[in-house]
Tab-separated table of C-alpha atoms in Angstrom:
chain	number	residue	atom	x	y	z
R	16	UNK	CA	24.136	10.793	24.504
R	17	UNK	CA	21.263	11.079	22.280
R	18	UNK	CA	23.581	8.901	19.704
R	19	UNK	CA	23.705	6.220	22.469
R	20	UNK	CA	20.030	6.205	23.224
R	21	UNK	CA	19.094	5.581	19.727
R	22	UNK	CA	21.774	2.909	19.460
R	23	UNK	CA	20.479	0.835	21.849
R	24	UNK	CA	17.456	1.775	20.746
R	25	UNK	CA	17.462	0.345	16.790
R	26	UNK	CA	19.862	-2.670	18.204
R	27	UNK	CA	17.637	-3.705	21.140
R	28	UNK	CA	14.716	-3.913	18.683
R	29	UNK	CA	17.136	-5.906	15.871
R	30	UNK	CA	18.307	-8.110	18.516
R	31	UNK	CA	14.302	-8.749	19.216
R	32	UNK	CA	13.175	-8.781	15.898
R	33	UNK	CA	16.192	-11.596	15.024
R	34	UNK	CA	14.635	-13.635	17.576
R	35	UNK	CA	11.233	-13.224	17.036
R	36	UNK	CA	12.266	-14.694	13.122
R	37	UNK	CA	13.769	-17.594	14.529
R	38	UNK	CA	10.971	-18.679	17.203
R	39	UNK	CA	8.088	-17.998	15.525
R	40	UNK	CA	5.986	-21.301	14.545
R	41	UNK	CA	4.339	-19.577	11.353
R	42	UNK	CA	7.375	-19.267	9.017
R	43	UNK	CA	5.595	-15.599	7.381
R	44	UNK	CA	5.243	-14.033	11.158
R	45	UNK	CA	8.863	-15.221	10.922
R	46	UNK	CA	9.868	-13.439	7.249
R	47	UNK	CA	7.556	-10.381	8.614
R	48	UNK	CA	10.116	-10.078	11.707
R	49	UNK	CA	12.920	-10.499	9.447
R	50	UNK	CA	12.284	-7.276	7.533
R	51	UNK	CA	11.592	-5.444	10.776
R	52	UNK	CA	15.577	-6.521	11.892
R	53	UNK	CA	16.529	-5.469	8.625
R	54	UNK	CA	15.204	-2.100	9.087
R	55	UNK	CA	16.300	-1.584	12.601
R	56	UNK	CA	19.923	-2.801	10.799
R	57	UNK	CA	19.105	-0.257	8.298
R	58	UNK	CA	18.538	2.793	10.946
R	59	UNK	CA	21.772	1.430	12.682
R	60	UNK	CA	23.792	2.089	9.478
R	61	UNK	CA	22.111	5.352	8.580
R	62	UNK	CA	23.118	6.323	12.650
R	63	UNK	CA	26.973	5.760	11.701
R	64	UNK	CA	26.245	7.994	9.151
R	65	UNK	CA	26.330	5.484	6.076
R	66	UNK	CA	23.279	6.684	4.577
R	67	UNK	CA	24.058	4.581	1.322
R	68	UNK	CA	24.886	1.617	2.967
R	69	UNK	CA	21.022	2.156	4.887
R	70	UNK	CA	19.413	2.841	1.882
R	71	UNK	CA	20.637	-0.311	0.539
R	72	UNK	CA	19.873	-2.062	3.108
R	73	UNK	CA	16.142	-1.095	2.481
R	74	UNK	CA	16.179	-1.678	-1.256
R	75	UNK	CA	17.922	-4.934	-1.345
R	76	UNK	CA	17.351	-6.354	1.781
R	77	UNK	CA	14.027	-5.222	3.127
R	78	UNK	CA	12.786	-5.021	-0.533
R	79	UNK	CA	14.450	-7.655	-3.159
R	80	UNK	CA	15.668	-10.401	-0.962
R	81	UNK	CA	12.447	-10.279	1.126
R	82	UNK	CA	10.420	-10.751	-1.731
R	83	UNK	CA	13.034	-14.032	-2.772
R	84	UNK	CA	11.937	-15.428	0.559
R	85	UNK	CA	8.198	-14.790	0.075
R	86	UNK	CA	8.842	-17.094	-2.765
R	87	UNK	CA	10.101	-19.739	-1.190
R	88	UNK	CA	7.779	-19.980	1.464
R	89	UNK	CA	4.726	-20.193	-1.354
R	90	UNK	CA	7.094	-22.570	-3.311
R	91	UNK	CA	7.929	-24.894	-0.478
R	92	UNK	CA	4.655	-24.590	0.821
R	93	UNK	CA	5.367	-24.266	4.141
R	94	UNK	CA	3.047	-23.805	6.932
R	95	UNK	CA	4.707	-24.677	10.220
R	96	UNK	CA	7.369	-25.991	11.861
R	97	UNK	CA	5.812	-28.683	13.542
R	98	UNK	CA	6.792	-31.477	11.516
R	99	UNK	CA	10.687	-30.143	10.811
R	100	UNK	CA	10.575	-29.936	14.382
R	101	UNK	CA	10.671	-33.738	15.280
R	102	UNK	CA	13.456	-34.519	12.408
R	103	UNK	CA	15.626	-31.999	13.279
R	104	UNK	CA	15.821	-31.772	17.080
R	105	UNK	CA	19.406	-32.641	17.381
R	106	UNK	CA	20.012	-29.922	14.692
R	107	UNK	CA	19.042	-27.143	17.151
R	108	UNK	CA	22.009	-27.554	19.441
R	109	UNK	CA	24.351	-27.822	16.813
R	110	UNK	CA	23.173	-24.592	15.046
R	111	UNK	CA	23.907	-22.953	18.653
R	112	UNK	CA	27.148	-23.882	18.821
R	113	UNK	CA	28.009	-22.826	15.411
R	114	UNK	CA	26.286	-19.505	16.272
R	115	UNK	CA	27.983	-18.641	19.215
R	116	UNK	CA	31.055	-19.610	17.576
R	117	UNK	CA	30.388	-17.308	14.700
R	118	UNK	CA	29.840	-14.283	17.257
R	119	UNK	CA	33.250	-15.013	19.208
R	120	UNK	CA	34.692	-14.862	15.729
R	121	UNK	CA	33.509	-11.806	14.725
R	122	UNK	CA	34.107	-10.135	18.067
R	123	UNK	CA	37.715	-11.589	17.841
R	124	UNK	CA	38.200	-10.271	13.592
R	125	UNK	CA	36.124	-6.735	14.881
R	126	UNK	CA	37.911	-5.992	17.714
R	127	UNK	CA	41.549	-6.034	16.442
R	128	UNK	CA	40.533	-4.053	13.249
R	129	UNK	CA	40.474	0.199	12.360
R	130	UNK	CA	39.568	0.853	9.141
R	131	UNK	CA	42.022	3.044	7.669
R	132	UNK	CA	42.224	4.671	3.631
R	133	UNK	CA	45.414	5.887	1.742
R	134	UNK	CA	44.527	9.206	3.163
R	135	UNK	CA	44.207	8.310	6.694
R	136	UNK	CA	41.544	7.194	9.304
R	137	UNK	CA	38.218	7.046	7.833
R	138	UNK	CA	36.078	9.158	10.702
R	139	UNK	CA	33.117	10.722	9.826
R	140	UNK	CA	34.649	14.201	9.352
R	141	UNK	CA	37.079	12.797	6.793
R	142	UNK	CA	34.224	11.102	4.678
R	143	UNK	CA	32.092	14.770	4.791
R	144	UNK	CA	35.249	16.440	3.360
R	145	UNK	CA	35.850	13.829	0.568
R	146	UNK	CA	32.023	14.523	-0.477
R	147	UNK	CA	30.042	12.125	1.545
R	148	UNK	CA	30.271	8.161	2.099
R	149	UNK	CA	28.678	7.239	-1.461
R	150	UNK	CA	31.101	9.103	-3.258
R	151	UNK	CA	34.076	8.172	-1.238
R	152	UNK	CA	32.934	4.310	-2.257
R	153	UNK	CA	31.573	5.060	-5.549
R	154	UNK	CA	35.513	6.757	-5.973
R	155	UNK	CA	36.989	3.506	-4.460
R	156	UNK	CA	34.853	1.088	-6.695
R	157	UNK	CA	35.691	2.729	-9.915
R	158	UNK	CA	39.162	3.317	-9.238
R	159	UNK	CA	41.246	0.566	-7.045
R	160	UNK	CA	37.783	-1.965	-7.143
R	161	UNK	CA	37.919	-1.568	-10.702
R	162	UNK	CA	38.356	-5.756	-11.319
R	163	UNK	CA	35.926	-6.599	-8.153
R	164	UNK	CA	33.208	-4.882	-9.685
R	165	UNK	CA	33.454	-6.128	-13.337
R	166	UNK	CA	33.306	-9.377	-11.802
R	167	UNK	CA	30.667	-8.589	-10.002
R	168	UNK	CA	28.503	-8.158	-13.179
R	169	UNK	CA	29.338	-11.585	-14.129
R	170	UNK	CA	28.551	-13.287	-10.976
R	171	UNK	CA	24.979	-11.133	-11.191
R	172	UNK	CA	25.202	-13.357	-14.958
R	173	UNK	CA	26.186	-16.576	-13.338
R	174	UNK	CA	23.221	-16.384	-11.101
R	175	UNK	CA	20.766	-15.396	-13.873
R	176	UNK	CA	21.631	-18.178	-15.880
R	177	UNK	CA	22.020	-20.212	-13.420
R	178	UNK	CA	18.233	-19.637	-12.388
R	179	UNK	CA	16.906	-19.898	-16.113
R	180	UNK	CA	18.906	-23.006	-16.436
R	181	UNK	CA	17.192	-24.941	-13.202
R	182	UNK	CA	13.678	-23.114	-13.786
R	183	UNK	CA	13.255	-23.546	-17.578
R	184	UNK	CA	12.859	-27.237	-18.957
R	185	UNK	CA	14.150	-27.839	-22.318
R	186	UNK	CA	11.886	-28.838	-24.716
R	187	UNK	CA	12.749	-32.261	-25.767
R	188	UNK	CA	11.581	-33.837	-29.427
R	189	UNK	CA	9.669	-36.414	-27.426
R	190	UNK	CA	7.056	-34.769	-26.321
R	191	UNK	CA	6.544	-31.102	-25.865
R	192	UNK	CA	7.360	-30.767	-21.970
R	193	UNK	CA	4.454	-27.982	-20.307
R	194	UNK	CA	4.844	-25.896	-17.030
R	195	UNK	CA	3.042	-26.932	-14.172
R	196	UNK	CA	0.048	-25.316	-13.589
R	197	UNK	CA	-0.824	-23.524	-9.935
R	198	UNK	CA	-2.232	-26.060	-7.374
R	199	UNK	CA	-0.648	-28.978	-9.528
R	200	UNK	CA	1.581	-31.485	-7.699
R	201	UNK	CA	3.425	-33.307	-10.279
R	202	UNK	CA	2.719	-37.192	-9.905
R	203	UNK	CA	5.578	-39.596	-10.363
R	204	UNK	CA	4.958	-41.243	-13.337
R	205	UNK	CA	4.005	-37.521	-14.823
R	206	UNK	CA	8.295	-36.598	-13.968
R	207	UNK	CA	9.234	-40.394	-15.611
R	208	UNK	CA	7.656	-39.482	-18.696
R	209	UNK	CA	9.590	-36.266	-18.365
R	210	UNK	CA	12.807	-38.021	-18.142
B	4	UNK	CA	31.513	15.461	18.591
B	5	UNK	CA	28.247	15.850	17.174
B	6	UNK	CA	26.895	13.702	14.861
B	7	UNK	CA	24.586	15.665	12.117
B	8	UNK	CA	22.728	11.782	11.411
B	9	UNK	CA	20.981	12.145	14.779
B	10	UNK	CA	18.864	15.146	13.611
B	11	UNK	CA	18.233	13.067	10.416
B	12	UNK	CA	17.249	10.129	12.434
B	13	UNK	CA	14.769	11.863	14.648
B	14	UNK	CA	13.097	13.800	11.794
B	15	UNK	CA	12.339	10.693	10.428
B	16	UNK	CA	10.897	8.658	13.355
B	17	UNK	CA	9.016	11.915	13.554
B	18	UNK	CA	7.915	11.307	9.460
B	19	UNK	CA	7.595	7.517	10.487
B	20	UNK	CA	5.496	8.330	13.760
B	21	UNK	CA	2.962	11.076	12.346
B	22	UNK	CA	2.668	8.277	9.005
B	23	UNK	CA	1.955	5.370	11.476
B	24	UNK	CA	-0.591	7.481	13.621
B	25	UNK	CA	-2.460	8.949	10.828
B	26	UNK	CA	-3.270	5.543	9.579
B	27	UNK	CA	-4.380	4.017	12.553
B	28	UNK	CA	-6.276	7.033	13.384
B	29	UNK	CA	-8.109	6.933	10.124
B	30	UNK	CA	-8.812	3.120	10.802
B	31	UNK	CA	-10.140	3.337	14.612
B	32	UNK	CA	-11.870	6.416	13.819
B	33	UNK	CA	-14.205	4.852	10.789
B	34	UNK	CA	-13.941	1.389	12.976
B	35	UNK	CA	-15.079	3.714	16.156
B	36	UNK	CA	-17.825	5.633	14.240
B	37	UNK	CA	-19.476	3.737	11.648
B	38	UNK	CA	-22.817	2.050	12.342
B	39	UNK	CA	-22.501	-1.853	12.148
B	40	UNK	CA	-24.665	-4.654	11.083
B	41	UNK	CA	-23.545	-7.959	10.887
B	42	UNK	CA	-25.129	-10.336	8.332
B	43	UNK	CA	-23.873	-13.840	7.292
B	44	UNK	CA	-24.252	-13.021	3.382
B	45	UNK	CA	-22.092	-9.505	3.968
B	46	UNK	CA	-18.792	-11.703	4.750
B	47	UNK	CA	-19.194	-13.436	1.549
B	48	UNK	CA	-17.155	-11.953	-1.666
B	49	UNK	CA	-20.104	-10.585	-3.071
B	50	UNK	CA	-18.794	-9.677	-6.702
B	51	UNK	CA	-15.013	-9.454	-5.514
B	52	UNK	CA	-14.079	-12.505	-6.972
B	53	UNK	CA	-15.161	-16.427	-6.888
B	54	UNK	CA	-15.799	-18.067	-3.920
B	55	UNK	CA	-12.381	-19.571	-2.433
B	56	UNK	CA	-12.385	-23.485	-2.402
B	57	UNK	CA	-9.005	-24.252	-1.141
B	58	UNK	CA	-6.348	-23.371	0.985
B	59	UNK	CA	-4.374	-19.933	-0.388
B	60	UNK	CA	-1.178	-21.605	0.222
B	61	UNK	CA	-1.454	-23.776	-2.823
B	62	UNK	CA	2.189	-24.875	-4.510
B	63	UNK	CA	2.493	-22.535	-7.845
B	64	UNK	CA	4.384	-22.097	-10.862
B	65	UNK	CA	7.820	-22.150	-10.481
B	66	UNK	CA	7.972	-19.188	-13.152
B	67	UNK	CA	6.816	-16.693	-10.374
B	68	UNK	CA	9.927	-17.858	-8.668
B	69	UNK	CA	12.324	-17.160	-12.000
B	70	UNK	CA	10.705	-13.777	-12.167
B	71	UNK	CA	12.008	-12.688	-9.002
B	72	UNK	CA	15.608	-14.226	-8.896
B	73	UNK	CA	15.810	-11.793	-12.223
B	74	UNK	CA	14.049	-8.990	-10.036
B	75	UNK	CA	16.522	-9.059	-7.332
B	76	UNK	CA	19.530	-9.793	-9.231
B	77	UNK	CA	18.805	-6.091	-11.500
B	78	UNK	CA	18.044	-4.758	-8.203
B	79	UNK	CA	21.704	-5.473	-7.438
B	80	UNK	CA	22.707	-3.966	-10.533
B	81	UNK	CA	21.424	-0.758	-9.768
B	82	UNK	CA	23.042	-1.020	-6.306
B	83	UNK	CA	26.055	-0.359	-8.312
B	84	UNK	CA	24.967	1.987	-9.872
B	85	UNK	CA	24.298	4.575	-7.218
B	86	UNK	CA	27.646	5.323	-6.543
B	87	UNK	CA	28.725	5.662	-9.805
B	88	UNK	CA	26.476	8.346	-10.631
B	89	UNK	CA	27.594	10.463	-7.503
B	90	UNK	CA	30.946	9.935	-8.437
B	91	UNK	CA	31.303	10.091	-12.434
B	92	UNK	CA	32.149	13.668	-12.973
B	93	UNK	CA	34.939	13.361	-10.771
B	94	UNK	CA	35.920	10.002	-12.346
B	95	UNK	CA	35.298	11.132	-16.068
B	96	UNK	CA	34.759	9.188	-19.372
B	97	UNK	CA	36.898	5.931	-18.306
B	98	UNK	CA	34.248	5.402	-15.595
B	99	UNK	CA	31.381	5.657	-17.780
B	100	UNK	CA	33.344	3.141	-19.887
B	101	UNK	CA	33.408	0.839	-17.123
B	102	UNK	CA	30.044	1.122	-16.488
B	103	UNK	CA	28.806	0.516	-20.719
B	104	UNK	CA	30.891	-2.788	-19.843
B	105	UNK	CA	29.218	-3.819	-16.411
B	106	UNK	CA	25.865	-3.326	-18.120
B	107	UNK	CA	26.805	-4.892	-21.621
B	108	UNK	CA	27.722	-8.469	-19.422
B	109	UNK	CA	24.427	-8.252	-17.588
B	110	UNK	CA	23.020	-7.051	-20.685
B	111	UNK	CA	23.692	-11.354	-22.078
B	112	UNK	CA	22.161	-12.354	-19.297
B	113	UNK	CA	18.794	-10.695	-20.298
B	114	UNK	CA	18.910	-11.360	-23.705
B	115	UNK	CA	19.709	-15.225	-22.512
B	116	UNK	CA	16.335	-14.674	-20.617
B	117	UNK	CA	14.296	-13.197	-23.081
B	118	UNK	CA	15.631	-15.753	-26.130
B	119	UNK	CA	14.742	-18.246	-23.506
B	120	UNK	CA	11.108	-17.076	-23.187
B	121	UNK	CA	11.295	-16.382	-19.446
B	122	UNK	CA	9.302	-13.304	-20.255
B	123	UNK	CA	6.583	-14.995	-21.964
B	124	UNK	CA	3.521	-16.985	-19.808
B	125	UNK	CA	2.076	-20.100	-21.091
């Protein structure tokens, strides 16, 4: 009962906080409301008793990734909506569509599936007697998941260089190239020389 | 069946509640009994700082940017590594192997990074 309760609970405020991110006209109310759903998500997860899967949840989510979109917002410079809103007004209907289509596709892949191990149904009781959830995946990972997770560490590589690569001009024998300083809008002719 | 989380869950909205109350407490209480005088020259950053011209949401170096792709993507690392500490005396020495080679890969990335003088601010 009281497991219930606090379901609806943490959901009810997700489900909010998800919309709040999507409506609000001032895109860092929006990122603010985005790391409240994530921490609603978070006390969902920790509910079903995946206490590592919370945590990380917090720590990547609510921490790393919230701090990539703080980023972009100062990088992009955003400060409303308003003028996205006129281009993209057709856009709106579409993205409903595609969401609702999402949702009946995960209710459809969800509702068909029981997560099962190679020794048995994974209920709660069975992940307490194997040690706890972290060390039933941490077992998983380094045994059958061995190849996923080496490759895993060079996708993390792919994306750092990848970044470095697109951030970091080259300098060329020209001219030394410089970084832009803060406040700086790079004029046109400024990026031909570049070039 | 009783699930043990719930007590977990409800001592910490307890932690979360008495945290969140003691702040605002401490905030309406000095906001409820301090004396107040308001003065034009008392809003202005008195010797916090130079008076702000522009806008705070000014475009910036994409550098910042760099800095905290890196940031998240080490964060990620040590996602993985959680679960291998809980579970390496169970899984032994080929597990710590596994790990010297997960870190060794990301390990090019940051020397990439550092050769490339992401580290260093012009």
């Amino acid at each position: 009962m009281t497991e219930k309760i606090l379901f609806i609970v943490f959901s009810v405020l997700a489900v909010a906080g998800g919309l709040g991110t999507i409506t609000r006209k001032n895109v860092v109310h929006g990122l603010l409301l985005l790391v409240f759903t994530f921490l609603n998500v978070a006390a969902i997860f920790f509910l079903t008793q995946a206490y590592f899967l919370a945590v990380i949840q917090i720590l990547v989510y609510a921490g790393a990734i919230m701090v990539l979109f703080v980023f972009v917002i100062m990088l992009l410079n955003l400060r409303t909506f308003e003028q996205e809103e006129q281009t993209h007004r057709r856009q709106r209907w579409i993205a409903a569509a595609l969401s609702v289509l999402v949702l009946v596709e995960f209710v459809v892949v969800l509702a068909g599936v029981t997560f099962t191990s190679v020794r048995g149904g994974l209920t709660p009781e069975t992940m307490t007697d194997l040690g706890g959830g972290t060390k039933v995946f941490g077992d998983a990972l380094f045994n059958n998941m061995l190849l996923p997770f080496e490759v895993a560490s060079v996708v993390l590589l792919v994306a750092m260089v990848g970044a470095i690569v697109l951030v970091k001009r080259e300098k060329t024998a020209g001219g030394a190239t410089r970084a832009w300083e803060p406040g700086e809008r790079p004029t046109p002719e400024a990026l031909e020389e570049e070039v | 069946m009783v699930n043990p989380a719930i007590d977990l869950v409800i001592q910490l909205g307890i932690m979360f509640a008495i945290g969140a109350a003691m702040a605002m407490a401490f905030i309406s209480i000095s906001h409820l009994l301090s004396p107040r005088s308001t003065n034009p020259n008392k809003s202005e950053p008195y010797e916090c700082g130079v008076v702000p011209k522009s806008d705070a949401r000014a475009p910036f170096n994409v550098h910042y940017y760099l800095v905290a792709v890196l940031f998240v993507l080490f964060d990620l690392e040590a996602v993985f590594i959680y679960p291998w500490a809980v579970s390496l005396r169970t899984l032994g020495t080929p597990a710590l192997a596994e790990m010297f080679v997960f870190i060794a890969i990301l390990l090019v990335g940051y020397v990439y990074a550092w050769k490339k003088g992401v580290f260093e601010w012009e």
